[in-house]
Each structure stands twice: as structure tokens, then as C-alpha cells.
Coordinates of C-alpha atoms and ligand atoms in Angstrom, one line a residue:
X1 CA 71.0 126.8 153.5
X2 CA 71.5 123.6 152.0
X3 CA 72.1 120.7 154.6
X4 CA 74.3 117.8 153.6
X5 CA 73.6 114.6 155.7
X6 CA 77.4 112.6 155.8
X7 CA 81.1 113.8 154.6
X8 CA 81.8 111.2 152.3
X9 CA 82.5 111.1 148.7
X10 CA 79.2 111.8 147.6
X11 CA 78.4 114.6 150.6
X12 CA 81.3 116.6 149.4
X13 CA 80.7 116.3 145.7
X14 CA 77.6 117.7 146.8
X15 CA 78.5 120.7 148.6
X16 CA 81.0 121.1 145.7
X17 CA 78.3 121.5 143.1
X18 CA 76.2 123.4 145.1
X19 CA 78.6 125.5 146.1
X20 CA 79.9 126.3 142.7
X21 CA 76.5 126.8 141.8
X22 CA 76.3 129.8 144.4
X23 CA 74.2 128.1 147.6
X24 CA 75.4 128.2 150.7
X25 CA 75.9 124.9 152.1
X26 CA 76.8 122.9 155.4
X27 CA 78.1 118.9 155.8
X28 CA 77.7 117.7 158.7
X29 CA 79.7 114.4 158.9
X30 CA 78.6 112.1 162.1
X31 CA 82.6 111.0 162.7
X32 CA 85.6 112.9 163.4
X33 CA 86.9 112.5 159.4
X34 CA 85.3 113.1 156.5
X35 CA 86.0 110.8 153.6
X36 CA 83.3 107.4 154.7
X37 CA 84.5 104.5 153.0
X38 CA 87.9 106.4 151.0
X39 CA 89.4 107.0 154.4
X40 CA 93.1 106.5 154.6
X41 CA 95.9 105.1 156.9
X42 CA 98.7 106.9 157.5
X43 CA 102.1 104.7 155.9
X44 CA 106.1 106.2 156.1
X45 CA 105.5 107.7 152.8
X46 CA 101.7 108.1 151.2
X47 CA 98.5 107.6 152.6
X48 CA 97.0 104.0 151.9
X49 CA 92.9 103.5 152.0
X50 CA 91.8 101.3 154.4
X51 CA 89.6 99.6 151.9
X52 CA 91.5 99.3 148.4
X53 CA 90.4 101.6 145.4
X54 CA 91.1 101.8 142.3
X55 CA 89.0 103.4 139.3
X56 CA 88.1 102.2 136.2
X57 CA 88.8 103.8 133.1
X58 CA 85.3 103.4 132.0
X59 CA 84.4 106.4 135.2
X60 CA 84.4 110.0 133.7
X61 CA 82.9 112.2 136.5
X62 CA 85.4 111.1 138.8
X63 CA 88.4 112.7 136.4
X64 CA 86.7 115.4 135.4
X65 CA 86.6 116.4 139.3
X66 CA 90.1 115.4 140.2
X67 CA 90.8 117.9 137.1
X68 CA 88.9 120.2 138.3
X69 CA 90.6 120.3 141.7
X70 CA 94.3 120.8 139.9
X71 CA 94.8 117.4 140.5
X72 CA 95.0 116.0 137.0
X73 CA 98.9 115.6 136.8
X74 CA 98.3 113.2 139.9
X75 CA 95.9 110.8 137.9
X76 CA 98.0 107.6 137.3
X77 CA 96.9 104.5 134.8
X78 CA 98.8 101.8 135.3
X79 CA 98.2 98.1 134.0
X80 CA 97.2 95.8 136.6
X81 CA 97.7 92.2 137.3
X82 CA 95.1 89.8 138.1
X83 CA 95.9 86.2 138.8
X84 CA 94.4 83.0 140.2
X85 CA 95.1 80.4 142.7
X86 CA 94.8 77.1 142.3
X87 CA 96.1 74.1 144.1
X88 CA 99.1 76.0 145.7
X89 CA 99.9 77.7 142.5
X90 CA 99.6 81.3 141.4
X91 CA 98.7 81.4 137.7
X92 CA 98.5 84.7 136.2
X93 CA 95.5 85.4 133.9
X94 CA 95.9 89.3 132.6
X95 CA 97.6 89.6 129.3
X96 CA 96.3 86.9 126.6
X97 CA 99.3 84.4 126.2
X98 CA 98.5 84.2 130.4
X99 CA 95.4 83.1 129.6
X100 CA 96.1 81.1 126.7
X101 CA 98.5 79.1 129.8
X102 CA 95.8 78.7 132.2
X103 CA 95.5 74.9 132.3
X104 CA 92.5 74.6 134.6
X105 CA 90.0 75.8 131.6
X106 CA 89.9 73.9 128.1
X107 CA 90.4 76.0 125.1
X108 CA 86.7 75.9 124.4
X109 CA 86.1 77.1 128.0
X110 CA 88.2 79.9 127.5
X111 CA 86.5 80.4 124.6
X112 CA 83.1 80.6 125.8
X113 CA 84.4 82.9 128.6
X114 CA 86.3 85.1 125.9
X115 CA 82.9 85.6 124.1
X116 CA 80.4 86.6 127.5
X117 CA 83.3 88.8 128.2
X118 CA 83.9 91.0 125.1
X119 CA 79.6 90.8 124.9
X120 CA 79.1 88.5 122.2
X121 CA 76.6 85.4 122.6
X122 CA 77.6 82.7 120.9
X123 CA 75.0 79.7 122.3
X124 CA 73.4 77.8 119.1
X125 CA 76.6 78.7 117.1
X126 CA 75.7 81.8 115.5
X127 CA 77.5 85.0 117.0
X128 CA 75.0 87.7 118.2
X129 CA 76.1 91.0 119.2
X130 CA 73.3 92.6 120.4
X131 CA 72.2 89.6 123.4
X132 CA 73.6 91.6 126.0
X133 CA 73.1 95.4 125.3
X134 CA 70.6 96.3 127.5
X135 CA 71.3 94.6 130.9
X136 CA 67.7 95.3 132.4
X137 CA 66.7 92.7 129.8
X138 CA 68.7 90.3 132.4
X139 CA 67.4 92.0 136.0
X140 CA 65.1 88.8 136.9
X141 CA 67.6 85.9 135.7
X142 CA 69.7 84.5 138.3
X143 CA 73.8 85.0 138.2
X144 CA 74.3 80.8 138.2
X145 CA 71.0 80.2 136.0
X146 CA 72.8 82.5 133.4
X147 CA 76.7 81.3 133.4
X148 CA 75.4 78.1 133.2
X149 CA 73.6 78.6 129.9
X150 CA 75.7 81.4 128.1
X151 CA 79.3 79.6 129.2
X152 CA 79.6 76.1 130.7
X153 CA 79.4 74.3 133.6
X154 CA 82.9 73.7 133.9
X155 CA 83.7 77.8 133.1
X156 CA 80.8 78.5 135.7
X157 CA 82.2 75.9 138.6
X158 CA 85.9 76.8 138.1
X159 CA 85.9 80.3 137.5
X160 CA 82.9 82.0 138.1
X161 CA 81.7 80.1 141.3
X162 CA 84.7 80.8 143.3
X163 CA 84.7 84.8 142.3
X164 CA 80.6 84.7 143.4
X165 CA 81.4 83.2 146.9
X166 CA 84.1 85.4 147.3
X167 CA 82.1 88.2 146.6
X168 CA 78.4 87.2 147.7
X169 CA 78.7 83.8 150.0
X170 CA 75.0 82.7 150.7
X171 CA 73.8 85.1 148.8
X172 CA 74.8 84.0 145.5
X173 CA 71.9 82.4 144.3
X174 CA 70.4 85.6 145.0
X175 CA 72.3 87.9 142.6
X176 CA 71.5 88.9 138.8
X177 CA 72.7 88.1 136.4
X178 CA 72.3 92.0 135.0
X179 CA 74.9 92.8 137.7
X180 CA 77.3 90.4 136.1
X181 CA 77.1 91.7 132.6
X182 CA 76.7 96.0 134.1
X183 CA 80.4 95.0 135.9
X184 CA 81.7 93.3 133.0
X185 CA 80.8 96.9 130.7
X186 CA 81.5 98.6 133.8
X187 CA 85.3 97.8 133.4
X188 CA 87.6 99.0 130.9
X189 CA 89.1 98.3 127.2
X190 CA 91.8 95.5 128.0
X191 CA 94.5 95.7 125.4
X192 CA 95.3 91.5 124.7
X193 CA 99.0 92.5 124.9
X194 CA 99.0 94.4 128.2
X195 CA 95.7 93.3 129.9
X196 CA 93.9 96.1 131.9
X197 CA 94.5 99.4 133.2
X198 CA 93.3 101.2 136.7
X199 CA 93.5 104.3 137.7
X200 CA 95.1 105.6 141.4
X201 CA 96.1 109.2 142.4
X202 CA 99.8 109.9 143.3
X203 CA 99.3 110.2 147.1
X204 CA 96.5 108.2 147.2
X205 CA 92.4 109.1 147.1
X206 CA 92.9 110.7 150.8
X207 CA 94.2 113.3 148.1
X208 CA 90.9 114.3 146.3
X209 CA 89.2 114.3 150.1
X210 CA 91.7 117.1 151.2
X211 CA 91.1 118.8 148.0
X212 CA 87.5 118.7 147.8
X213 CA 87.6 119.6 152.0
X214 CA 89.7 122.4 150.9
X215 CA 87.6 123.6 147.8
X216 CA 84.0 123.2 150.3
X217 CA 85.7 125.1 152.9
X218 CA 86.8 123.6 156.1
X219 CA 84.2 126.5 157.4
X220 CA 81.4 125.0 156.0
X221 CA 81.9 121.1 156.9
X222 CA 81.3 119.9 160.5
X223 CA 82.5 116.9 161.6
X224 CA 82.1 115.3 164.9
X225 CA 77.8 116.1 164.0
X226 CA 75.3 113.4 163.8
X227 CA 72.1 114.0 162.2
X228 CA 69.6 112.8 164.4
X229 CA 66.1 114.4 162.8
X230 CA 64.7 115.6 160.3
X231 CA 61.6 118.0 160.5
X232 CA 59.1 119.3 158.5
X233 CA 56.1 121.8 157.9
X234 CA 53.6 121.6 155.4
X235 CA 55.2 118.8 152.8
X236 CA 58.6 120.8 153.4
X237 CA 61.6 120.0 155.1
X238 CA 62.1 123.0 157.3
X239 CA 65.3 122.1 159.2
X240 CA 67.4 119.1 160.5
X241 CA 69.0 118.6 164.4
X242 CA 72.5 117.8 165.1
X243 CA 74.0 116.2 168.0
X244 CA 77.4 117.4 168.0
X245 CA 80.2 115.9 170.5
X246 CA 81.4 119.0 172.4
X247 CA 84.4 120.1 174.7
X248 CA 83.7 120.7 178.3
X249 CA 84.4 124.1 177.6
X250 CA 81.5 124.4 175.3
X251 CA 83.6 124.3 172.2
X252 CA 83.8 121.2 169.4
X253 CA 86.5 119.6 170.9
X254 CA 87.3 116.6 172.7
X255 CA 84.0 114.6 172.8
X256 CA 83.2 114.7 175.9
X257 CA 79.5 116.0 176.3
X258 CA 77.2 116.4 173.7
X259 CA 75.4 119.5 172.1
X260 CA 71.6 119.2 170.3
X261 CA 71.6 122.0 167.9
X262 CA 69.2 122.6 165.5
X263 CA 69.7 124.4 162.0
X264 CA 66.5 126.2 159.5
X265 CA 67.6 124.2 156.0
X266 CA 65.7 125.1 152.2
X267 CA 66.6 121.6 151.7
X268 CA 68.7 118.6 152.4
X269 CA 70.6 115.8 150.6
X270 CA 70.9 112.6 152.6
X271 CA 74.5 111.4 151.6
X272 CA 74.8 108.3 153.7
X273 CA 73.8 104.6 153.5
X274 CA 70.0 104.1 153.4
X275 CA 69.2 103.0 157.1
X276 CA 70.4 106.6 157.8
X277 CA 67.5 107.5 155.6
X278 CA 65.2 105.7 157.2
X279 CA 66.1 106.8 160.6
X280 CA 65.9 110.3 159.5
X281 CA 62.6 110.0 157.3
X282 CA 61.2 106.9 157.4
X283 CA 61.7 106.2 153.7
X284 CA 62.2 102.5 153.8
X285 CA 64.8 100.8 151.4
X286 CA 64.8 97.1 150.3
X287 CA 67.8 96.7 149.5
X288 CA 70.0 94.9 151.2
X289 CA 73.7 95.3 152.2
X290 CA 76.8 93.1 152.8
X291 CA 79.6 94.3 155.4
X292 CA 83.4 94.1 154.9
X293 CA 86.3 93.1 157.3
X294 CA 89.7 94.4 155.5
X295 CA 93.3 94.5 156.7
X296 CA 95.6 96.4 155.5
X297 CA 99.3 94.6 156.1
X298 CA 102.5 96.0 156.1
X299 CA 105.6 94.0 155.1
X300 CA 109.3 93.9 154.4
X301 CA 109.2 91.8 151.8
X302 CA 107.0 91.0 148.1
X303 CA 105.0 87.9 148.3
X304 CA 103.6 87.4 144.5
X305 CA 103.7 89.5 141.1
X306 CA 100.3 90.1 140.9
X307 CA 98.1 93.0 142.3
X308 CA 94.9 91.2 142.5
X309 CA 94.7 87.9 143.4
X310 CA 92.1 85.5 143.4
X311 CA 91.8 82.3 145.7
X312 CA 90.5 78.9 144.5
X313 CA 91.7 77.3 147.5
X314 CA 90.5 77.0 150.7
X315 CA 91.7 80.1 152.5
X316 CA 89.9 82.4 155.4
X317 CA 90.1 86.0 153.5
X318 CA 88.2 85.8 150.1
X319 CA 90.4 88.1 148.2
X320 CA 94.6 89.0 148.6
X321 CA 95.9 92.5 146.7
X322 CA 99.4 93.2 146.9
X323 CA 98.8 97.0 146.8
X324 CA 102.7 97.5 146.0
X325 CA 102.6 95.4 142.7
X326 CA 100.1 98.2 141.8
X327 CA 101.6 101.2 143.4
X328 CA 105.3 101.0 144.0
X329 CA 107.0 100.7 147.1
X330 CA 108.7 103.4 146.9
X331 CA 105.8 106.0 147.4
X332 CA 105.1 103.9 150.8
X333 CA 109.0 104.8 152.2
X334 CA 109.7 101.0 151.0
X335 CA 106.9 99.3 152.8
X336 CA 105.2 96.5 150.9
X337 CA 101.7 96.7 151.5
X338 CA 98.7 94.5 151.1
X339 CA 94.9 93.9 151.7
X340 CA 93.1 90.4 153.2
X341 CA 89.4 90.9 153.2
X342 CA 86.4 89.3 153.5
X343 CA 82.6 90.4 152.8
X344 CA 79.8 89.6 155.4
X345 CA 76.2 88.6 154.3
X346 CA 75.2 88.2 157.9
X347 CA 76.2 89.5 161.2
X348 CA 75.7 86.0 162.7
X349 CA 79.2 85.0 160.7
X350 CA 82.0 84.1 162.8
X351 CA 84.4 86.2 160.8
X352 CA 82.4 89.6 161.9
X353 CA 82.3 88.3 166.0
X354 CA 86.1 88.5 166.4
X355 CA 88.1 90.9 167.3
X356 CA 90.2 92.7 165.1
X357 CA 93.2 90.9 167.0
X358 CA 91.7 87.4 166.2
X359 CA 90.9 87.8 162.8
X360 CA 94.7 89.1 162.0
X361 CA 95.9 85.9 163.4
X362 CA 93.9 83.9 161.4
X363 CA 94.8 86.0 158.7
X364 CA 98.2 85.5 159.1
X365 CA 97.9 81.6 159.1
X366 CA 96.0 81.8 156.1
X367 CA 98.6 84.0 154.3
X368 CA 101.2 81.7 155.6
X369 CA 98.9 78.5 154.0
X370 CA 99.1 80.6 150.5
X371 CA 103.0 81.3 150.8
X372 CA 105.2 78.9 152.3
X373 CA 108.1 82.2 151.5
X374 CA 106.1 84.3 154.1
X375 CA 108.2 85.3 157.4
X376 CA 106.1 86.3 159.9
X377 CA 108.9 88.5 161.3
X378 CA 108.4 90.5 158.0
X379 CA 105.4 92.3 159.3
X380 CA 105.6 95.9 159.9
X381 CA 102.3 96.4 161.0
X382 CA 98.7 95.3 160.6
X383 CA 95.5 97.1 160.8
X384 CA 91.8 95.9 160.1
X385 CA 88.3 98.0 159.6
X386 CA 85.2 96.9 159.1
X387 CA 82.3 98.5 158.7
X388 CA 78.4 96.9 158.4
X389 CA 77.6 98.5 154.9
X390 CA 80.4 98.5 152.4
X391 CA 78.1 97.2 149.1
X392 CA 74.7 96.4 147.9
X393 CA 74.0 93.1 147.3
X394 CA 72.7 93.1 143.6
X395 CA 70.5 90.8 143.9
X396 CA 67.2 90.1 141.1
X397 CA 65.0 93.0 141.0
X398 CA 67.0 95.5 142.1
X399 CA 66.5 98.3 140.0
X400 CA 63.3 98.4 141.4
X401 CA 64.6 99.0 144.7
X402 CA 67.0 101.6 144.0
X403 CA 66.1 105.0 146.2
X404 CA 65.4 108.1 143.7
X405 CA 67.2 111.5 144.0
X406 CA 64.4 113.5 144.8
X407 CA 62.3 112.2 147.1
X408 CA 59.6 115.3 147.1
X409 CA 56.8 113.4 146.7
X410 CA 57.8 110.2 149.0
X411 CA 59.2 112.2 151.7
X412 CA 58.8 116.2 151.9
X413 CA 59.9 118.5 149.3
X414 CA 63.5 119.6 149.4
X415 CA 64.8 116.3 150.4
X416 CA 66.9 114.8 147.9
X417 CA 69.3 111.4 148.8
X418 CA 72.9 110.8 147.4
X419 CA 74.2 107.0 148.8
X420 CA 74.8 103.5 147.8
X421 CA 71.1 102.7 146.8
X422 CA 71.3 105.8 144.5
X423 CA 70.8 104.6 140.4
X424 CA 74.9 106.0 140.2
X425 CA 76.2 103.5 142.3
X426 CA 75.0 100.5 139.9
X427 CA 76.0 98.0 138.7
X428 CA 79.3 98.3 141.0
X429 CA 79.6 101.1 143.9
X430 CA 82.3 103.3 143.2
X431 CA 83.7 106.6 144.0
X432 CA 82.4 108.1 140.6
X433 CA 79.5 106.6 141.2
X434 CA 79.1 108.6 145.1
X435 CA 80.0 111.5 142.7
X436 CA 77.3 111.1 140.3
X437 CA 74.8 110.8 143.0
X438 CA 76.3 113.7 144.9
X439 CA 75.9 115.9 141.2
X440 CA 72.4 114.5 140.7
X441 CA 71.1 116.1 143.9
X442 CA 72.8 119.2 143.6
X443 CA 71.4 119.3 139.8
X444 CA 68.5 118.7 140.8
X445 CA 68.5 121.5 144.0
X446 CA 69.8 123.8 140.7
X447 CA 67.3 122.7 138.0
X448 CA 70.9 122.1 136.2
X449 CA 69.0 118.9 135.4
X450 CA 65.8 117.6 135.3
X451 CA 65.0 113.9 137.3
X452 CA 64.5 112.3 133.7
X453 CA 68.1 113.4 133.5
X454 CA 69.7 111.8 136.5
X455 CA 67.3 109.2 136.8
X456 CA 68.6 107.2 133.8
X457 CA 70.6 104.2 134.1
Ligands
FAD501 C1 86.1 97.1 150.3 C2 85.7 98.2 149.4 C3 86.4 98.4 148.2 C4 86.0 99.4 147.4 N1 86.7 99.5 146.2 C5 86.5 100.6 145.4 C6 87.3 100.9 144.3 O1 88.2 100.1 143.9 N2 87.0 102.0 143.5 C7 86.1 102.8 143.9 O2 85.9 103.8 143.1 N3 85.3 102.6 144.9 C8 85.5 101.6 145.7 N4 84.7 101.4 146.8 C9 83.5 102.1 147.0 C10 83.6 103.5 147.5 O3 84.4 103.6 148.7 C11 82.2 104.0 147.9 O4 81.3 103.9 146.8 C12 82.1 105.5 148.3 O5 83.2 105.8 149.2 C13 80.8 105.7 149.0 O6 80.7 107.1 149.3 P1 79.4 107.7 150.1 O7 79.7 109.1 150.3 O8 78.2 107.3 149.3 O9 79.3 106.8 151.4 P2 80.2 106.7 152.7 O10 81.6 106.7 152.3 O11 79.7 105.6 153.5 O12 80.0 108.1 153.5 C14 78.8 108.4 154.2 C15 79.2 109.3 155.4 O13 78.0 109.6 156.1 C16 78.4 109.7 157.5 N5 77.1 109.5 158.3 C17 76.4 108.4 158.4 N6 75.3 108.7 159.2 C18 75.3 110.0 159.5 C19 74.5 111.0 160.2 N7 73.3 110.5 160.7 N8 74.9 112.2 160.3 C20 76.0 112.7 159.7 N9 76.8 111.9 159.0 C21 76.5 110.6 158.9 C22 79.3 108.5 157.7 O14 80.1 108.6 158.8 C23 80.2 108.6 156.4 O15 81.3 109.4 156.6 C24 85.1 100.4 147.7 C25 84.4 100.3 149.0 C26 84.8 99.2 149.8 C27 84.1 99.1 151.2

């Protein structure tokens, strides 16, 4: 038997190689759902994630799966919105002629911007089109170091440094510049006309979980079973130890005792954030990871035009979505719905010390700052998650810390890790990426593929 370590994207893609491949094959998922990160909320019409998601059209695996689970009719590109804020104005910067509008940037700014974006280096006035093909070449030079020198100042400290601190805070200065230029690749043709397009499921990603729980077998997936060990004999692993919460009737159930079982494994993929790793193996990771506090809000009413919007101004949330300019209403029984949400560098931060109640209410007052149209009594209902791990900071030097697939030689043979420091999950985590990783391992368990194959960037 084949042990999976965590129920998330990249467990079940797992199991669901694996298993097509003929092994027999058990996730054990430490909470009561499966789904990690992708979990949903329940709305009056679809599910909504508790963190937002959306794919790129630039992700493959990803649709090739929800194909193969029947679900391709449900696949859904739509053209997004992206705007900015800045000094109590929304400013929509999608489509070209929006762009062309923005008044905060001088035409040779937006020119300078146009050119890093589409990949073309322009500095000493002679276009080169090759600068930027191979990111690794940009793994050691820092994020700011870099904007500074193939933009401007002005592009760097009115666009760029805003985005950064939204997405990194204090540890900006830390980042690469390589993980700028792998998420500008990373994301899709944009038609001038039309701007960009993102993909979304009809019903929401909590679809592909119950499809891919369906297609592993509800038999075969445990959930309510932490992985608490890890043992092997002779370089091999040889089996792994469960606590499972257990009814007092002996039975998984309500948790109210708790069960030690221990189950004989040929081998085991580690599907869950690196720490988990190390508690279960000792295989240390460097990399570090930021945490995310996210609410998802429900309202009566629309506040802006745009799905993703980005704040210039002061505000205590780093990034607003308006989920329902992306996804209509209509599939959440008319609910409007949006996302406030803020990433953590440190536990020490203020933001990650309050309660869930707290940071609402300051929430609120922020979105109220933003929209002097928002009526408090418009609001359905709130809800916030948060959760330690939610992204890698990519900071310089990275790919040297990512964790390998198989670790056989670090670790014991038959162990194999699938997570956010797997090679997949860079330059940006994604679901497709937790995918990839998942389909590495089980490759690799297979011989489908060999580690050169996987292990390529
Ligand atoms: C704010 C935010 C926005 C995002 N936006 C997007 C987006 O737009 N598009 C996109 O594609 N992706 C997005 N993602 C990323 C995506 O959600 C993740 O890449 C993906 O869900 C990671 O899957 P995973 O299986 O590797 O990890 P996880 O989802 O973390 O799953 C790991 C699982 O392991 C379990 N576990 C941990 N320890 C143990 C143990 N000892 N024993 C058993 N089980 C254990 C956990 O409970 C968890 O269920 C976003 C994520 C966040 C947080």
C-alpha cells in the first residue's frame, strides 16, 4: 500500500495517479475535510473558497484532470478585471485604452512597464528579446535592484512597490527578481482589446475535490487521521502511525478520544507543507513561508466593476476581489460576494493576534474608508480563515531550497514529497501546480517518469 500524508490537492492527485496506475492507496487527511487550502464555504447558491482561486490559462495539468473527471463542460474562461486605487479613485487598468488613461504613470513609464511585461528589455535603447528567457539567470538579483534598472523609479515606486508590500511586507527586499519575471510568464496571453482571461469551474473548485474524492474512493481516504511518524528499516520506509479522532463507541466519529493505529506502507508521499515533513522525517526545509488572514464577505449590494483590485492607499487588507464581478451573482442565489486579505511574514504582526471578530471590524472600517457607497447594513455575513502557511516566500536562492520528489537518498527509500516547496509549485503556488507535484510522485512510485523528468523547472 501506498500511504498518502494530507487530503489536499496534491494528496488526491496522487492517489488518483496511483490509483489509475493500479496501486492500492490510502490518504489520510489530518482534518475532518479534505481539500487543504481549496476548501469551500457554503453560499445560498454555489460553494465559494475560502481563499480566492482562479487559474491561469497558462496551467495544463489542471484541465486535463478536470477533463478527465467529466468536468470539462464546467471549465469557465472569463475575462477579468484588474484595477488600481489611488487617492480615493478606482482606475481600471485591464484592457489597453485603460491603461493608456492611467494618469499616475507617464507614457514612457507605461512604456517601460509595457516592454518587462511582454519580455522585451529595452535598457540602452536597443530591444532584446532573449534578456529574460531563462529566469534562473535572475535567481540571485533582488526584486527592487531589478525594477529599478529594467523600468524606472517612478514605474518601481508607483506600481511595483505597492503590489510587493501587499504581497511580501518586510520581506520584500528579500524576493527575486526570477520570481517576478516566472509570474509574469506564468500568466496568460492578454488580448489588448479584452485584457486577460481566468479560469473558474461552474460550482466552484469544491467541485474537482468531490470529484477527485469520488474517483479515489471515499473508502480509501481517511479523514479525521493525523500522521504522527514515520518508521523505517534498513533505508526503507516500512510503515507510518496515525492518530485518528475516534467515537466513544470505538468508531471514527465524533472526536472524542483518540486512536494510534499503525499501517505496513511500500511507500509514502508526504503531500503537506514542509514542517509536516520535517516532523515526520527530519528532512529540514529552508524555505520560508508567509501566512494569510482572508474574509470572505457577503453583501446585498456591488461595490466596484472590477474583480481584482489593487490598493495604493492606505488601507488595513492588502488586496479587495469582488468575487461577483468575476462570477455572477446569480450562481451565489444573488449574494454579492468578496475577499479582504492580508499576508503575514511574522506571527509577531498585529493583524495575525486578533480574533477573527476584531479583524472583520477593522475590516469593515477599512472597506467603508475605500467606499463612502458602502452600507454596513448590506452585509449578509462574514467569515475569516487563516492559516500559518498559505505561500512560499520566493525569496533569492530559492531554487536551491526547493525539496525534491524523491527523497530516497535524503530520507529512506520509498518516501517521495508532493507540497508547496515542491519544483511544481514555482514561480507562483497553484492548484496545477499541487497537481504536478502530486503526478511527479506517483510517476515516480510508477517509473512513468524518471526524476530528470519531474525534476525540471
Ligand atoms: C490566499 C490564497 C490564494 C490562492 N489563490 C490561488 C489561485 O488563484 N489559483 C490556484 O490555482 N491556487 C491558488 N492558491 C494555492 C492553492 O490553494 C494551493 O497551491 C493548493 O491548494 C496546495 O495544495 P496542497 O495539497 O499542496 O496543500 P494543502 O492544501 O495545504 O493540503 C495539505 C493537507 O495536508 C493535511 N495535513 C497536514 N499535516 C498532516 C498530517 N500530519 N497528517 C495528515 N494530513 C496532514 C492538511 O490538513 C491539508 O488538508 C491560493 C492559496 C491561498 C492560500
Amino acid at each position: 500500500m501506498i500511504g498518502v500524508v494530507g487530503g489536499g490537492i496534491a494528496g488526491l492527485a496522487a492517489a488518483h495517479r496511483l490509483q489509475a496506475a493500479g496501486y492500492d492507496v490510502r490518504v489520510f487527511e489530518a482534518s475532518e475535510q479534505v481539500g487543504g487550502l481549496a476548501r469551500v464555504y457554503e453560499t445560498t447558491g454555489d460553494p465559494i473558497e475560502t481563499f480566492y482561486h482562479h487559474l491561469s490559462a497558462s496551467e495544463e495539468t489542471i484541465v486535463d484532470l478536470i477533463e478527465e473527471l467529466g468536468l470539462g463542460g464546467d471549465l469557465e474562461w472569463r475575462y477579468k478585471t484588474d484595477a488600481y486605487y489611488v487617492d480615493g479613485v478606482v482606475h481600471p487598468m485591464e484592457k489597453i485604452w485603460e491603461i493608456v488613461a492611467y494618469p499616475h504613470l507617464s507614457f514612457y513609464d507605461k512604456f517601460r512597464l509595457g516592454m518587462l511585461v511582454k519580455g522585451i528589455d529595452v535598457r540602452g535603447g536597443i530591444p532584446k528579446f532573449d534578456t529574460y528567457d531563462d529566469i534562473t539567470d535572475f535567481e540571485d538579483v533582488p526584486v527592487r535592484e531589478f525594477l529599478l534598472e529594467h523600468t524606472t523609479r517612478h514605474v518601481y515606486e508607483s506600481f511595483w512597490e505597492p503590489l510587493l508590500d501587499a504581497k511580501f511586507g518586510s520581506r520584500t527586499e528579500d524576493v527575486s527578481a526570477a520570481w517576478l519575471l516566472g509570474r509574469v510568464k506564468f500568466r496568460g496571453e492578454r488580448d489588448l482589446l479584452r485584457g486577460e482571461q481566468l479560469g473558474y469551474l461552474d460550482g466552484g473548485f469544491g467541485k474537482l475535490l468531490d470529484a477527485l474524492l469520488e474517483d479515489v474512493g471515499e473508502d480509501a481516504i481517511t479523514t479525521g487521521a493525523r500522521v504522527t511518524d514515520l518508521a523505517t528499516s534498513g533505508g526503507s520506509v516500512e510503515s507510518l502511525t496515525v492518530e485518528r479522532r475516534v467515537g466513544a463507541d470505538g468508531s471514527a466519529a465524533e472526536g472524542v478520544d483518540t486512536a494510534t493505529e499503525t499501517h505496513e506502507v511500500d511507500g509514502v508521499v508526504v503531500a503537506a507543507m514542509p514542517n509536516v515533513l520535517e516532523e515526520l522525517t527530519g528532512y529540514p526545509c529552508d524555505v520560508d513561508f508567509q501566512g494569510t488572514v482572508c474574509s470572505v464577505w457577503s453583501m446585498e449590494e456591488s461595490l466596484t466593476d472590477t474583480y481584482w483590485l489593487n490598493i495604493k492607499d492606505e488601507a488595513p487588507f492588502g488586496v479587495f476581489i469582488e468575487h461577483t464581478n468575476f462570477v455572477p451573482p446569480e450562481r451565489y442565489g444573488g449574494e454579492h460576494l468578496y475577499y479582504t486579505a492580508s499576508y503575514i511574514q511574522d506571527p509577531g504582526e498585529e493583524l495575525w493576534g486578533l480574533s477573527d471578530a476584531a479583524v472583520e471590524a477593522r475590516w469593515q472600517e477599512g472597506i467603508a474608508g475605500l467606499f463612502p457607497q458602502f452600507d454596513p447594513d448590506s452585509v449578509n455575513w462574514v467569515k475569516t480563515a487563516r492559516n500559518p502557511r498559505t505561500a512560499p516566500v520566493y525569496e533569492r536562492g530559492y531554487l536551491d531550497m526547493v525539496v525534491p520528489y524523491n527523497l530516497g537518498e535524503a530520507v529512506a527509500e520509498g518516501v517521495y514529497y508532493a507540497g508547496m516547496a515542491s519544483m511544481a509549485q514555482y514561480p507562483e503556488r497553484s492548484l496545477n501546480g499541487g497537481i504536478e507535484a502530486g503526478y511527479a510522485c506517483a510517476d515516480l512510485i510508477t517509473g512513468e517518469r524518471s526524476v530528470d523528468a519531474v525534476q525540471t523547472f
